[in-house]
Coordinates of C-alpha atoms and ligand atoms in Angstrom, one line a residue:
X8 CA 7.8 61.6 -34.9
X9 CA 5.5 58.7 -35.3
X10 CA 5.8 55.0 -35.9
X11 CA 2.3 55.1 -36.5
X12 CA 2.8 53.9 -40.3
X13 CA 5.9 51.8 -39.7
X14 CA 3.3 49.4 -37.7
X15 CA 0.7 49.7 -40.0
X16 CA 2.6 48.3 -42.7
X17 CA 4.0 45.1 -40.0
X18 CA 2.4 42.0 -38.2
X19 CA 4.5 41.6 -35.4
X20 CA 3.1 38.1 -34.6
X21 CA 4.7 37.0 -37.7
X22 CA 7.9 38.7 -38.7
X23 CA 10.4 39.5 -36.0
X24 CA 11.6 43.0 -36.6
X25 CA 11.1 44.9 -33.3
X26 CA 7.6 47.0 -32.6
X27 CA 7.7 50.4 -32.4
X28 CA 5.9 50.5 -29.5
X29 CA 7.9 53.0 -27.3
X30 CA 10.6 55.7 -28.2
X31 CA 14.0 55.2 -27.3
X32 CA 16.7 57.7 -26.7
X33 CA 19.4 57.6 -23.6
X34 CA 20.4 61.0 -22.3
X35 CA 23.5 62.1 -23.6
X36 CA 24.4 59.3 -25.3
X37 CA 26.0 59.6 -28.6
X38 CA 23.7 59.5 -31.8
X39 CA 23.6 56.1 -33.5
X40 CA 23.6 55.0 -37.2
X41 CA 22.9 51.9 -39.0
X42 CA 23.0 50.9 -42.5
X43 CA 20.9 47.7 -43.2
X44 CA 21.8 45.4 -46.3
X45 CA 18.6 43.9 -47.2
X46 CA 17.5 41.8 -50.3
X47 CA 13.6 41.9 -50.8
X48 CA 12.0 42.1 -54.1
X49 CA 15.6 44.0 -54.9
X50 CA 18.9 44.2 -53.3
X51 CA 19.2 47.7 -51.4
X52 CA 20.6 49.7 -48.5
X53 CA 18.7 51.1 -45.6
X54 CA 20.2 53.8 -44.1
X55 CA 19.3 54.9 -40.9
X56 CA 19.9 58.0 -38.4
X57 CA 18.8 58.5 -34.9
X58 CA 16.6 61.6 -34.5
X59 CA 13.9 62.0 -31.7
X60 CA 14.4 58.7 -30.8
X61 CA 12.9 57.2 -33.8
X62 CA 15.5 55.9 -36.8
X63 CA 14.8 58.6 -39.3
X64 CA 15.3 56.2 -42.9
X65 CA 16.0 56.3 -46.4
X66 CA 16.7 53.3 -48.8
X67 CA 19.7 53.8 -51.0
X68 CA 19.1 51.1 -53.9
X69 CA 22.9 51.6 -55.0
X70 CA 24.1 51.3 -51.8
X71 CA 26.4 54.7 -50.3
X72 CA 29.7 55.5 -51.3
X73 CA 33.2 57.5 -50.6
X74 CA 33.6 59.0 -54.0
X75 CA 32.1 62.8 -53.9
X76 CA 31.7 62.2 -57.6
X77 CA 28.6 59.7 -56.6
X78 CA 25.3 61.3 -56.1
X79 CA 23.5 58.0 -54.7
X80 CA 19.9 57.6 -54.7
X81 CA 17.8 58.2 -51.0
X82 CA 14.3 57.4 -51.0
X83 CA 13.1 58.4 -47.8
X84 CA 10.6 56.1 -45.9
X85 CA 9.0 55.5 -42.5
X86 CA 10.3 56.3 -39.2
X87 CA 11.7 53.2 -38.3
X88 CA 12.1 52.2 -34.3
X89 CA 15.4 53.1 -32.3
X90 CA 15.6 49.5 -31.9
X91 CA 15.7 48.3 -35.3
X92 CA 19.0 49.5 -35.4
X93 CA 20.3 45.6 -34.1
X94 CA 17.8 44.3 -36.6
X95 CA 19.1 41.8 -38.9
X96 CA 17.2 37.9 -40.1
X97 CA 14.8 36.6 -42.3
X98 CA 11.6 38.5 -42.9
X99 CA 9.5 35.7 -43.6
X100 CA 7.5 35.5 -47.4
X101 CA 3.9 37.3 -47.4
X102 CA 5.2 40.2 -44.7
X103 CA 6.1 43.1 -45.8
X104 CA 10.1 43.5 -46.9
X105 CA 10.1 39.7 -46.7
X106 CA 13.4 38.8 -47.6
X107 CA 16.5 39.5 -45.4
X108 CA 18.7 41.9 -43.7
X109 CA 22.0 41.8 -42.1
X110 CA 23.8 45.0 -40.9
X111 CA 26.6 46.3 -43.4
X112 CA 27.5 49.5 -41.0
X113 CA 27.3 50.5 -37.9
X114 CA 28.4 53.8 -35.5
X115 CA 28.0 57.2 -34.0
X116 CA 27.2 60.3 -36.1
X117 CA 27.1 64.4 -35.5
X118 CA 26.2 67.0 -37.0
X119 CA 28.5 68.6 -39.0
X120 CA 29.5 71.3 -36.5
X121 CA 30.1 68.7 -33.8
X122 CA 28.7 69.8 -30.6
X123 CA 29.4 68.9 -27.4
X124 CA 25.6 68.6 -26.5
X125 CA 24.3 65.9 -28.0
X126 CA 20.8 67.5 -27.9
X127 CA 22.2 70.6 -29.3
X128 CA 23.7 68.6 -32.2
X129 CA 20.3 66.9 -32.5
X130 CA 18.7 70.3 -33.0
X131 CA 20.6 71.6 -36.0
X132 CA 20.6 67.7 -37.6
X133 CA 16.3 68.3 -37.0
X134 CA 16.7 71.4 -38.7
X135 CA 18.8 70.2 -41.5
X136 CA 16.3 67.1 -42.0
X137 CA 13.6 69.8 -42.5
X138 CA 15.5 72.2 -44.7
X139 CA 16.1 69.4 -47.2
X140 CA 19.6 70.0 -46.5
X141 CA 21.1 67.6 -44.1
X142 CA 24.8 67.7 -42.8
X143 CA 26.5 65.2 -40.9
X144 CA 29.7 63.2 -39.6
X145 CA 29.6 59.5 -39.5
X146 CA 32.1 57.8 -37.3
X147 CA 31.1 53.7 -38.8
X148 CA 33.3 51.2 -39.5
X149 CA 33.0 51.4 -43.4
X150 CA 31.7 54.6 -43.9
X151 CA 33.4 57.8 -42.6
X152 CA 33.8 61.4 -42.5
X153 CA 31.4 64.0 -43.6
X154 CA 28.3 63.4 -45.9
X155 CA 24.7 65.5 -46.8
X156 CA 21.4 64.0 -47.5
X157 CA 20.0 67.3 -50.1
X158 CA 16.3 66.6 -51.2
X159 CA 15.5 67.2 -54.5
X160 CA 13.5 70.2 -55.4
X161 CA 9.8 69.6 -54.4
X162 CA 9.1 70.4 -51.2
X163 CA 7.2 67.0 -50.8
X164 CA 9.3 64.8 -52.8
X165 CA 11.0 61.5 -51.2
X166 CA 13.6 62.1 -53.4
X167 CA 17.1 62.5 -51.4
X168 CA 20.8 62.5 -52.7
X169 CA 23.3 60.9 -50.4
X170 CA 26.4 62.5 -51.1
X171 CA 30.3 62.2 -49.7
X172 CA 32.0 65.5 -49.4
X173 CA 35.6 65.7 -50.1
X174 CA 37.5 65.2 -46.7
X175 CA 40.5 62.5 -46.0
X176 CA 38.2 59.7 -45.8
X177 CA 36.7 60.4 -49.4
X178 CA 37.6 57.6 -52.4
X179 CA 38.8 59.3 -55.6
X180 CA 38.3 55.4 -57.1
X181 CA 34.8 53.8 -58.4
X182 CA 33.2 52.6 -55.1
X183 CA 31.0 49.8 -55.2
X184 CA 29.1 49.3 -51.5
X185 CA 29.1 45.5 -52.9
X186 CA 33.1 45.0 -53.4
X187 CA 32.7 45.8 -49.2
X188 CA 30.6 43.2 -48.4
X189 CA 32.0 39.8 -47.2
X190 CA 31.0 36.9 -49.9
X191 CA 30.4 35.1 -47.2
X192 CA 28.1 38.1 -45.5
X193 CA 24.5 36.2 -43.9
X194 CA 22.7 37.4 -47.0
X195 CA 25.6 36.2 -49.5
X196 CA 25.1 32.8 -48.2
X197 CA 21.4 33.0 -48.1
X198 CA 20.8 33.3 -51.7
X199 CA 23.7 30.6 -52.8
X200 CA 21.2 28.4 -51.1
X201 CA 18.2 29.9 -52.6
X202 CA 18.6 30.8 -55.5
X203 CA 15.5 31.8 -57.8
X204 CA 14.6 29.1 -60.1
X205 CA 15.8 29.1 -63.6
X206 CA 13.1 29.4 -66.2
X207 CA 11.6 27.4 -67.9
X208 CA 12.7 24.4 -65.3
X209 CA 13.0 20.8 -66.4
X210 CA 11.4 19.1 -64.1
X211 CA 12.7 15.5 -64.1
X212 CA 10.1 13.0 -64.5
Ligands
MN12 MN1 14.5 47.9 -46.9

């Protein structure tokens, strides 16, 4: 796993996201996900599982759901730090993502077979990730139950579904990712106080 582009795309002496200098994973501790709110050019959802000590990521423009029916969107992008997972702030304008991010869900997460071992669970989610066929347990506070990332097709595509299966914590109703989120959430309150000008403006003489 490498960071290697992650960093590329970052200048750490001006936005505040964490470096991915080093690798991160405690011994037998449980794996972590995250799922980032962020509004940059567009509103979207990073989600984010711990693998190899790196946050293996996707960005879900729609946002995840409970309803099996919803086959959400998953493009998958760099390898983000371990420690991005506590992430959340302004990303200041000219750096890339600039914007912000606050965290919308947070937990542990399995494998679908649930082993003991937490490196024997992070074996079969390694080989899910490279089968294009990923199954997994998230224990958040939002989202919960089982779910599969399933690439599309191509081999090489960065094309992923995110996809509920049908357990007691699946949603029969529309869900809307958005409905979830306090209106009073950090980035709520961010753009009621900066909103985009309305064009054309009347500038007041
Ligand atoms: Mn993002």
């Amino acid at each position: 796993m490498s960071l290697t582009t992650y960093n590329k795309k970052r200048d750490f002496k001006k936005t505040a996201e964490p470096s991915g200098d080093k690798n991160n994973q405690a011994e037998d501790e449980k794996l972590i996900f995250v799922i980032q709110r962020h509004k940059a050019s567009h509103l979207h959802y990073d989600f984010r599982l711990e693998m190899d000590g790196v946050l293996k990521s996707w960005a879900v423009p729609k946002g995840p759901s409970l309803n099996p029916q919803d086959k959400r969107l998953a493009m998958m992008v760099e390898d983000h730090p371990y420690d991005y997972k506590d992430f959340a702030g302004v990303i200041p304008e000219g750096n890339y993502g600039a914007g912000i991010v606050e965290i919308w869900d947070s937990g542990t997460y399995t494998s679908l077979e649930q082993k003991e071992n937490a490196k024997e669970d992070e074996k079969l989610l390694k080989a899910g990730l490279e089968a294009g066929n990923l199954k997994f347990v998230l224990h958040g506070k939002k989202l919960k139950g089982e779910f599969a990332l399933v690439r599309l097709k191509d081999d090489e595509s960065k094309s992923w579904l995110l996809i509920k299966h049908r357990d007691k914590f699946a949603v029969d109703e529309a869900y809307n990712s958005e409905e979830q989120t306090p209106k009073n959430s950090p980035i709520n309150k961010w753009l009621s106080k900066n909103k985009p000008e309305k064009a054309p403006s009347k500038k007041k003489s």
